[in-house]
């Protein structure tokens, strides 16, 4: 991190920390000596990550198996944290996914529901569970992981793009609703990042997933985590509302140069 570390000792919650961008954020925040809470469904991955972060950085890390689609579980876990006096200074709403890549008229409604329930409703539940306490305390920063797909649609990306457009709308709406408070709201909106994202989208087809990144240098989870850290570490009077981060070879949601 360049310059002053304003993250040390801050309470940071990262959803979807078991892989990809969320895991990279957890590693960066731990290196900056934040007090971390990590959520995802695959608890064994979170536990291994916590051990690693504690060993590497002496970080304080709490983990919980939370499916952000489960509203009751989200509110229960949030309350348990509050009962221990833990309210996030930084909430990174990262848990999300794409499922399938089909023309809308051939899409699977079950895939749509997974995306809408996770990317939109899950983000809303987590935000609703913690934000009142940030407001009450007069301190906090909500960082949503959006996407270039929240700015532009691409063929067959229909419902995923709709969810990320919704995330973008919610970022702006939240920023307006928090006018007059010191709470900051940001969206980090990446293009192609090589994580487990495409493996999930193509339901375990690793060959098809690899083809998404063939012939170009995609972003890494660390590249995105660096942007998150920059935005969070900015002085309190600076709010980055949106940050679009693309691989140099990618110029829009649909224009990608491949060697
Ligand atoms: P990964 O598949 O590598 O990571 C997704 C993370 O989300 C995992 O930790 C997963 O954990 C978690 N997750 C998924 N569903 C749920 C759920 N219901 N409850 C809790 N956690 C959940 O993909 P990325 O790291 O790439 O994706 C992270 C975010 O970045 C997503 O919001 C994605 O839309 C966004 N994004 C990704 C881009 C890319 O090209 N990769 C580009 C732009 C944005 P678990 O399975 O253990 O629950
Ligand atoms: C992920 C980026 O363009 O692969 O949000 O959908 S894209």
Tab-separated table of C-alpha atoms and ligand atoms in Angstrom:
chain	number	residue	atom	x	y	z
A	1	UNK	CA	0.000	0.000	0.000
A	2	UNK	CA	1.315	3.458	-0.872
A	3	UNK	CA	1.355	6.088	1.861
A	4	UNK	CA	-0.607	6.073	5.101
A	5	UNK	CA	-2.345	2.865	6.199
A	6	UNK	CA	-5.908	3.863	7.209
A	7	UNK	CA	-7.004	0.210	7.230
A	8	UNK	CA	-5.018	-1.085	10.179
A	9	UNK	CA	-7.358	-2.171	12.978
A	10	UNK	CA	-10.488	-1.524	10.889
A	11	UNK	CA	-13.270	-4.100	10.961
A	12	UNK	CA	-13.745	-5.489	7.446
A	13	UNK	CA	-16.354	-7.972	6.223
A	14	UNK	CA	-15.792	-9.666	2.856
A	15	UNK	CA	-18.560	-11.833	1.410
A	16	UNK	CA	-17.557	-14.556	-1.019
A	17	UNK	CA	-14.053	-14.749	0.430
A	18	UNK	CA	-13.467	-18.427	-0.373
A	19	UNK	CA	-12.217	-17.771	-3.908
A	20	UNK	CA	-11.131	-15.254	-6.532
A	21	UNK	CA	-11.605	-11.548	-5.887
A	22	UNK	CA	-12.973	-12.018	-2.363
A	23	UNK	CA	-10.049	-14.185	-1.307
A	24	UNK	CA	-7.607	-11.691	-2.834
A	25	UNK	CA	-9.329	-8.881	-0.904
A	26	UNK	CA	-9.055	-10.895	2.312
A	27	UNK	CA	-5.321	-11.366	1.710
A	28	UNK	CA	-4.759	-7.663	1.002
A	29	UNK	CA	-6.806	-6.516	4.014
A	30	UNK	CA	-4.988	-8.990	6.265
A	31	UNK	CA	-1.635	-7.660	5.041
A	32	UNK	CA	-2.889	-4.171	5.975
A	33	UNK	CA	-3.692	-5.584	9.448
A	34	UNK	CA	-7.482	-5.257	9.320
A	35	UNK	CA	-9.772	-7.139	11.719
A	36	UNK	CA	-11.484	-9.533	9.303
A	37	UNK	CA	-14.759	-11.391	9.042
A	38	UNK	CA	-15.012	-13.685	6.017
A	39	UNK	CA	-18.205	-15.246	4.699
A	40	UNK	CA	-18.911	-17.830	2.003
A	41	UNK	CA	-20.611	-21.197	1.778
A	42	UNK	CA	-17.433	-23.328	1.573
A	43	UNK	CA	-16.383	-23.050	5.201
A	44	UNK	CA	-13.400	-25.412	4.860
A	45	UNK	CA	-11.805	-23.013	2.381
A	46	UNK	CA	-12.414	-20.066	4.683
A	47	UNK	CA	-10.917	-21.928	7.622
A	48	UNK	CA	-7.773	-22.777	5.644
A	49	UNK	CA	-7.514	-19.158	4.490
A	50	UNK	CA	-7.887	-17.879	8.061
A	51	UNK	CA	-5.081	-20.149	9.275
A	52	UNK	CA	-2.893	-18.902	6.431
A	53	UNK	CA	-3.642	-15.223	7.136
A	54	UNK	CA	-3.081	-15.636	10.851
A	55	UNK	CA	0.255	-17.334	10.198
A	56	UNK	CA	1.412	-14.873	7.525
A	57	UNK	CA	0.206	-11.604	8.997
A	58	UNK	CA	-0.835	-12.322	12.573
A	59	UNK	CA	-4.278	-11.226	11.372
A	60	UNK	CA	-7.429	-11.562	13.458
A	61	UNK	CA	-9.868	-13.474	11.247
A	62	UNK	CA	-13.351	-14.806	11.957
A	63	UNK	CA	-15.090	-17.006	9.407
A	64	UNK	CA	-18.670	-18.216	9.001
A	65	UNK	CA	-20.540	-20.374	6.515
A	66	UNK	CA	-23.158	-17.928	5.270
A	67	UNK	CA	-25.192	-18.261	2.109
A	68	UNK	CA	-26.092	-14.645	1.332
A	69	UNK	CA	-29.353	-15.838	-0.257
A	70	UNK	CA	-30.511	-17.013	3.163
A	71	UNK	CA	-31.985	-13.869	4.649
A	72	UNK	CA	-32.509	-15.344	8.120
A	73	UNK	CA	-28.927	-16.645	8.247
A	74	UNK	CA	-27.521	-13.277	7.162
A	75	UNK	CA	-29.424	-11.392	9.878
A	76	UNK	CA	-28.623	-14.044	12.497
A	77	UNK	CA	-24.874	-13.923	11.772
A	78	UNK	CA	-24.890	-10.129	11.677
A	79	UNK	CA	-26.609	-9.999	15.054
A	80	UNK	CA	-24.139	-12.498	16.546
A	81	UNK	CA	-21.287	-10.243	15.422
A	82	UNK	CA	-22.985	-7.164	16.861
A	83	UNK	CA	-23.455	-8.946	20.154
A	84	UNK	CA	-19.671	-9.252	20.233
A	85	UNK	CA	-19.454	-5.518	19.548
A	86	UNK	CA	-18.387	-6.088	15.943
A	87	UNK	CA	-19.772	-3.749	13.272
A	88	UNK	CA	-17.922	-3.468	9.968
A	89	UNK	CA	-16.077	-0.289	9.098
A	90	UNK	CA	-15.860	-1.716	5.590
A	91	UNK	CA	-18.402	-4.023	3.972
A	92	UNK	CA	-17.217	-5.616	0.732
A	93	UNK	CA	-20.256	-7.029	-1.058
A	94	UNK	CA	-18.394	-9.403	-3.344
A	95	UNK	CA	-20.325	-12.715	-3.250
A	96	UNK	CA	-21.789	-13.235	-6.682
A	97	UNK	CA	-21.880	-15.351	-9.767
A	98	UNK	CA	-22.963	-15.855	-13.338
A	99	UNK	CA	-24.706	-19.091	-14.228
A	100	UNK	CA	-25.130	-20.021	-17.885
A	101	UNK	CA	-24.606	-18.063	-21.099
A	102	UNK	CA	-27.656	-18.428	-23.293
A	103	UNK	CA	-30.007	-16.280	-25.332
A	104	UNK	CA	-32.762	-15.164	-23.000
A	105	UNK	CA	-35.405	-17.266	-24.738
A	106	UNK	CA	-33.307	-20.378	-24.121
A	107	UNK	CA	-32.215	-19.485	-20.569
A	108	UNK	CA	-32.894	-21.642	-17.537
A	109	UNK	CA	-35.076	-19.852	-14.951
A	110	UNK	CA	-33.271	-21.742	-12.184
A	111	UNK	CA	-30.011	-20.098	-13.318
A	112	UNK	CA	-31.731	-16.704	-13.343
A	113	UNK	CA	-32.955	-17.184	-9.816
A	114	UNK	CA	-29.498	-18.133	-8.528
A	115	UNK	CA	-28.052	-14.956	-10.035
A	116	UNK	CA	-30.823	-12.625	-8.914
A	117	UNK	CA	-30.988	-14.158	-5.433
A	118	UNK	CA	-27.214	-13.962	-4.913
A	119	UNK	CA	-26.111	-10.848	-6.773
A	120	UNK	CA	-29.066	-8.604	-5.948
A	121	UNK	CA	-31.075	-9.947	-3.022
A	122	UNK	CA	-28.025	-11.310	-1.189
A	123	UNK	CA	-26.249	-7.976	-1.501
A	124	UNK	CA	-29.371	-6.224	-0.213
A	125	UNK	CA	-29.745	-8.543	2.786
A	126	UNK	CA	-26.115	-8.136	3.860
A	127	UNK	CA	-26.251	-4.373	3.399
A	128	UNK	CA	-29.545	-4.068	5.296
A	129	UNK	CA	-28.168	-6.190	8.150
A	130	UNK	CA	-25.119	-4.002	8.793
A	131	UNK	CA	-25.726	-0.526	7.401
A	132	UNK	CA	-28.053	0.810	10.139
A	133	UNK	CA	-25.275	0.187	12.652
A	134	UNK	CA	-22.715	1.944	10.494
A	135	UNK	CA	-25.084	4.912	10.224
A	136	UNK	CA	-25.732	4.858	13.960
A	137	UNK	CA	-22.010	4.829	14.644
A	138	UNK	CA	-21.300	7.497	12.011
A	139	UNK	CA	-18.606	5.476	10.301
A	140	UNK	CA	-18.453	3.036	7.413
A	141	UNK	CA	-17.802	2.223	3.785
A	142	UNK	CA	-19.836	-0.090	1.553
A	143	UNK	CA	-17.895	-1.438	-1.427
A	144	UNK	CA	-19.932	-3.327	-4.001
A	145	UNK	CA	-18.233	-5.507	-6.566
A	146	UNK	CA	-20.178	-4.664	-9.732
A	147	UNK	CA	-18.980	-5.396	-13.254
A	148	UNK	CA	-18.460	-3.919	-16.694
A	149	UNK	CA	-21.702	-5.878	-17.232
A	150	UNK	CA	-23.356	-3.273	-15.007
A	151	UNK	CA	-22.507	-0.636	-17.611
A	152	UNK	CA	-22.972	-2.537	-20.873
A	153	UNK	CA	-24.791	-5.698	-21.841
A	154	UNK	CA	-23.241	-8.347	-24.050
A	155	UNK	CA	-24.843	-11.137	-26.105
A	156	UNK	CA	-26.207	-13.960	-23.934
A	157	UNK	CA	-25.203	-12.103	-20.767
A	158	UNK	CA	-28.795	-10.910	-20.276
A	159	UNK	CA	-29.735	-11.777	-16.687
A	160	UNK	CA	-26.203	-11.543	-15.287
A	161	UNK	CA	-25.920	-8.052	-16.805
A	162	UNK	CA	-29.335	-7.172	-15.384
A	163	UNK	CA	-28.150	-8.131	-11.897
A	164	UNK	CA	-24.999	-6.044	-12.251
A	165	UNK	CA	-27.013	-3.102	-13.602
A	166	UNK	CA	-29.099	-3.509	-10.458
A	167	UNK	CA	-25.953	-3.468	-8.305
A	168	UNK	CA	-24.898	-0.252	-10.011
A	169	UNK	CA	-28.328	1.292	-9.427
A	170	UNK	CA	-28.180	0.250	-5.782
A	171	UNK	CA	-24.715	1.765	-5.355
A	172	UNK	CA	-26.006	5.099	-6.653
A	173	UNK	CA	-29.243	4.842	-4.683
A	174	UNK	CA	-27.398	4.038	-1.483
A	175	UNK	CA	-25.015	6.930	-1.990
A	176	UNK	CA	-28.017	9.266	-2.312
A	177	UNK	CA	-29.853	7.791	0.661
A	178	UNK	CA	-26.757	8.298	2.810
A	179	UNK	CA	-26.386	11.971	1.912
A	180	UNK	CA	-25.340	13.932	4.963
A	181	UNK	CA	-23.721	10.933	6.634
A	182	UNK	CA	-19.996	10.173	6.517
A	183	UNK	CA	-20.720	6.693	5.114
A	184	UNK	CA	-18.977	6.141	1.779
A	185	UNK	CA	-20.366	3.968	-1.009
A	186	UNK	CA	-18.281	2.637	-3.883
A	187	UNK	CA	-18.546	0.197	-6.728
A	188	UNK	CA	-15.570	-1.550	-8.261
A	189	UNK	CA	-16.582	-2.703	-11.729
A	190	UNK	CA	-14.111	-5.088	-13.390
A	191	UNK	CA	-13.996	-6.634	-16.819
A	192	UNK	CA	-12.453	-10.055	-17.393
A	193	UNK	CA	-10.855	-11.418	-14.215
A	194	UNK	CA	-9.528	-14.966	-14.212
A	195	UNK	CA	-11.010	-16.602	-11.114
A	196	UNK	CA	-13.451	-19.477	-10.668
A	197	UNK	CA	-16.120	-17.199	-12.184
A	198	UNK	CA	-16.245	-18.909	-15.603
A	199	UNK	CA	-15.938	-22.402	-14.117
A	200	UNK	CA	-19.067	-21.601	-12.109
A	201	UNK	CA	-20.778	-19.990	-15.104
A	202	UNK	CA	-20.139	-23.087	-17.248
A	203	UNK	CA	-21.035	-25.481	-14.429
A	204	UNK	CA	-17.612	-27.080	-14.054
A	205	UNK	CA	-16.565	-27.128	-17.735
A	206	UNK	CA	-12.944	-26.011	-17.182
A	207	UNK	CA	-11.993	-26.158	-20.864
A	208	UNK	CA	-14.792	-23.778	-21.817
A	209	UNK	CA	-13.947	-21.590	-18.837
A	210	UNK	CA	-10.283	-21.351	-19.872
A	211	UNK	CA	-11.305	-20.304	-23.390
A	212	UNK	CA	-12.824	-17.086	-22.001
A	213	UNK	CA	-9.318	-15.818	-21.135
A	214	UNK	CA	-7.422	-17.334	-24.085
A	215	UNK	CA	-5.225	-14.959	-26.106
A	216	UNK	CA	-5.308	-12.049	-23.656
A	217	UNK	CA	-3.941	-11.183	-20.242
A	218	UNK	CA	-6.970	-10.950	-17.962
A	219	UNK	CA	-7.084	-9.169	-14.633
A	220	UNK	CA	-6.284	-11.190	-11.529
A	221	UNK	CA	-8.124	-11.167	-8.237
A	222	UNK	CA	-5.145	-9.253	-6.833
A	223	UNK	CA	-5.566	-6.500	-9.448
A	224	UNK	CA	-9.145	-5.988	-8.297
A	225	UNK	CA	-8.197	-6.233	-4.624
A	226	UNK	CA	-5.606	-3.485	-5.174
A	227	UNK	CA	-8.401	-1.243	-6.478
A	228	UNK	CA	-10.588	-2.087	-3.480
A	229	UNK	CA	-7.750	-1.281	-1.095
A	230	UNK	CA	-7.067	2.012	-2.878
A	231	UNK	CA	-10.690	3.085	-2.597
A	232	UNK	CA	-10.993	2.051	1.049
A	233	UNK	CA	-7.667	3.576	2.037
A	234	UNK	CA	-8.467	6.952	0.447
A	235	UNK	CA	-8.813	9.791	2.992
A	236	UNK	CA	-12.302	10.027	4.555
A	237	UNK	CA	-13.272	13.077	2.457
A	238	UNK	CA	-12.637	11.150	-0.797
A	239	UNK	CA	-15.311	8.822	-2.163
A	240	UNK	CA	-14.724	6.845	-5.346
A	241	UNK	CA	-18.291	6.206	-6.456
A	242	UNK	CA	-17.420	3.937	-9.394
A	243	UNK	CA	-14.191	2.485	-10.643
A	244	UNK	CA	-14.195	0.561	-13.936
A	245	UNK	CA	-11.173	-1.710	-14.207
A	246	UNK	CA	-10.474	-3.548	-17.470
A	247	UNK	CA	-7.607	-5.623	-18.819
A	248	UNK	CA	-5.667	-3.500	-21.322
A	249	UNK	CA	-6.764	-5.902	-24.054
A	250	UNK	CA	-10.444	-5.311	-23.203
A	251	UNK	CA	-12.046	-2.030	-24.301
A	252	UNK	CA	-15.717	-2.704	-23.558
A	253	UNK	CA	-17.972	-5.573	-22.532
A	254	UNK	CA	-17.835	-6.823	-26.118
A	255	UNK	CA	-14.537	-5.544	-27.573
A	256	UNK	CA	-11.584	-7.724	-26.607
A	257	UNK	CA	-8.331	-8.064	-28.518
A	258	UNK	CA	-6.919	-11.600	-28.558
A	259	UNK	CA	-3.489	-12.577	-29.931
B	1	LIG	P1	-15.347	-16.797	-7.877
B	1	LIG	O1	-16.292	-17.832	-8.374
B	1	LIG	O2	-13.901	-17.114	-7.870
B	1	LIG	O3	-15.774	-16.339	-6.403
B	1	LIG	C1	-17.128	-16.119	-6.064
B	1	LIG	C2	-17.255	-16.074	-4.558
B	1	LIG	O4	-18.627	-15.804	-4.232
B	1	LIG	C3	-16.870	-17.380	-3.912
B	1	LIG	O5	-16.131	-17.120	-2.747
B	1	LIG	C4	-18.221	-17.995	-3.545
B	1	LIG	O6	-18.072	-18.771	-2.350
B	1	LIG	C5	-19.050	-16.755	-3.266
B	1	LIG	N1	-20.481	-17.017	-3.358
B	1	LIG	C6	-21.179	-17.390	-4.444
B	1	LIG	N2	-22.466	-17.583	-4.119
B	1	LIG	C7	-22.572	-17.305	-2.792
B	1	LIG	C8	-23.630	-17.329	-1.863
B	1	LIG	N3	-24.881	-17.677	-2.237
B	1	LIG	N4	-23.378	-16.995	-0.592
B	1	LIG	C9	-22.136	-16.650	-0.202
B	1	LIG	N5	-21.090	-16.603	-1.017
B	1	LIG	C10	-21.309	-16.941	-2.302
B	1	LIG	O7	-15.634	-15.502	-8.766
B	1	LIG	P2	-15.074	-13.988	-8.667
B	1	LIG	O8	-14.111	-13.854	-7.594
B	1	LIG	O9	-14.692	-13.612	-10.026
B	1	LIG	O10	-16.434	-13.231	-8.325
B	1	LIG	C11	-16.566	-12.323	-7.253
B	1	LIG	C12	-17.451	-11.180	-7.676
B	1	LIG	O11	-16.838	-10.476	-8.747
B	1	LIG	C13	-18.838	-11.587	-8.185
B	1	LIG	O12	-19.783	-10.676	-7.670
B	1	LIG	C14	-18.711	-11.424	-9.700
B	1	LIG	O13	-19.944	-11.162	-10.302
B	1	LIG	C15	-17.782	-10.236	-9.762
B	1	LIG	N6	-17.082	-10.039	-11.015
B	1	LIG	C16	-16.279	-11.020	-11.533
B	1	LIG	C17	-15.608	-10.806	-12.724
B	1	LIG	C18	-14.785	-11.852	-13.381
B	1	LIG	O14	-14.517	-11.739	-14.595
B	1	LIG	N7	-14.322	-12.866	-12.672
B	1	LIG	C19	-15.689	-9.507	-13.402
B	1	LIG	C20	-16.577	-8.565	-12.795
B	1	LIG	C21	-17.208	-8.817	-11.622
B	1	LIG	P3	-18.825	-20.145	-2.029
B	1	LIG	O15	-19.015	-20.873	-3.330
B	1	LIG	O16	-17.853	-20.835	-1.099
B	1	LIG	O17	-20.075	-19.750	-1.369
B	2	LIG	C1	-17.801	-10.506	-15.183
B	2	LIG	C2	-17.309	-9.824	-16.397
B	2	LIG	O1	-17.834	-9.552	-18.846
B	2	LIG	O2	-17.235	-11.783	-18.043
B	2	LIG	O3	-18.642	-9.664	-14.483
B	2	LIG	O4	-19.389	-10.841	-17.549
B	2	LIG	S1	-17.994	-10.543	-17.757
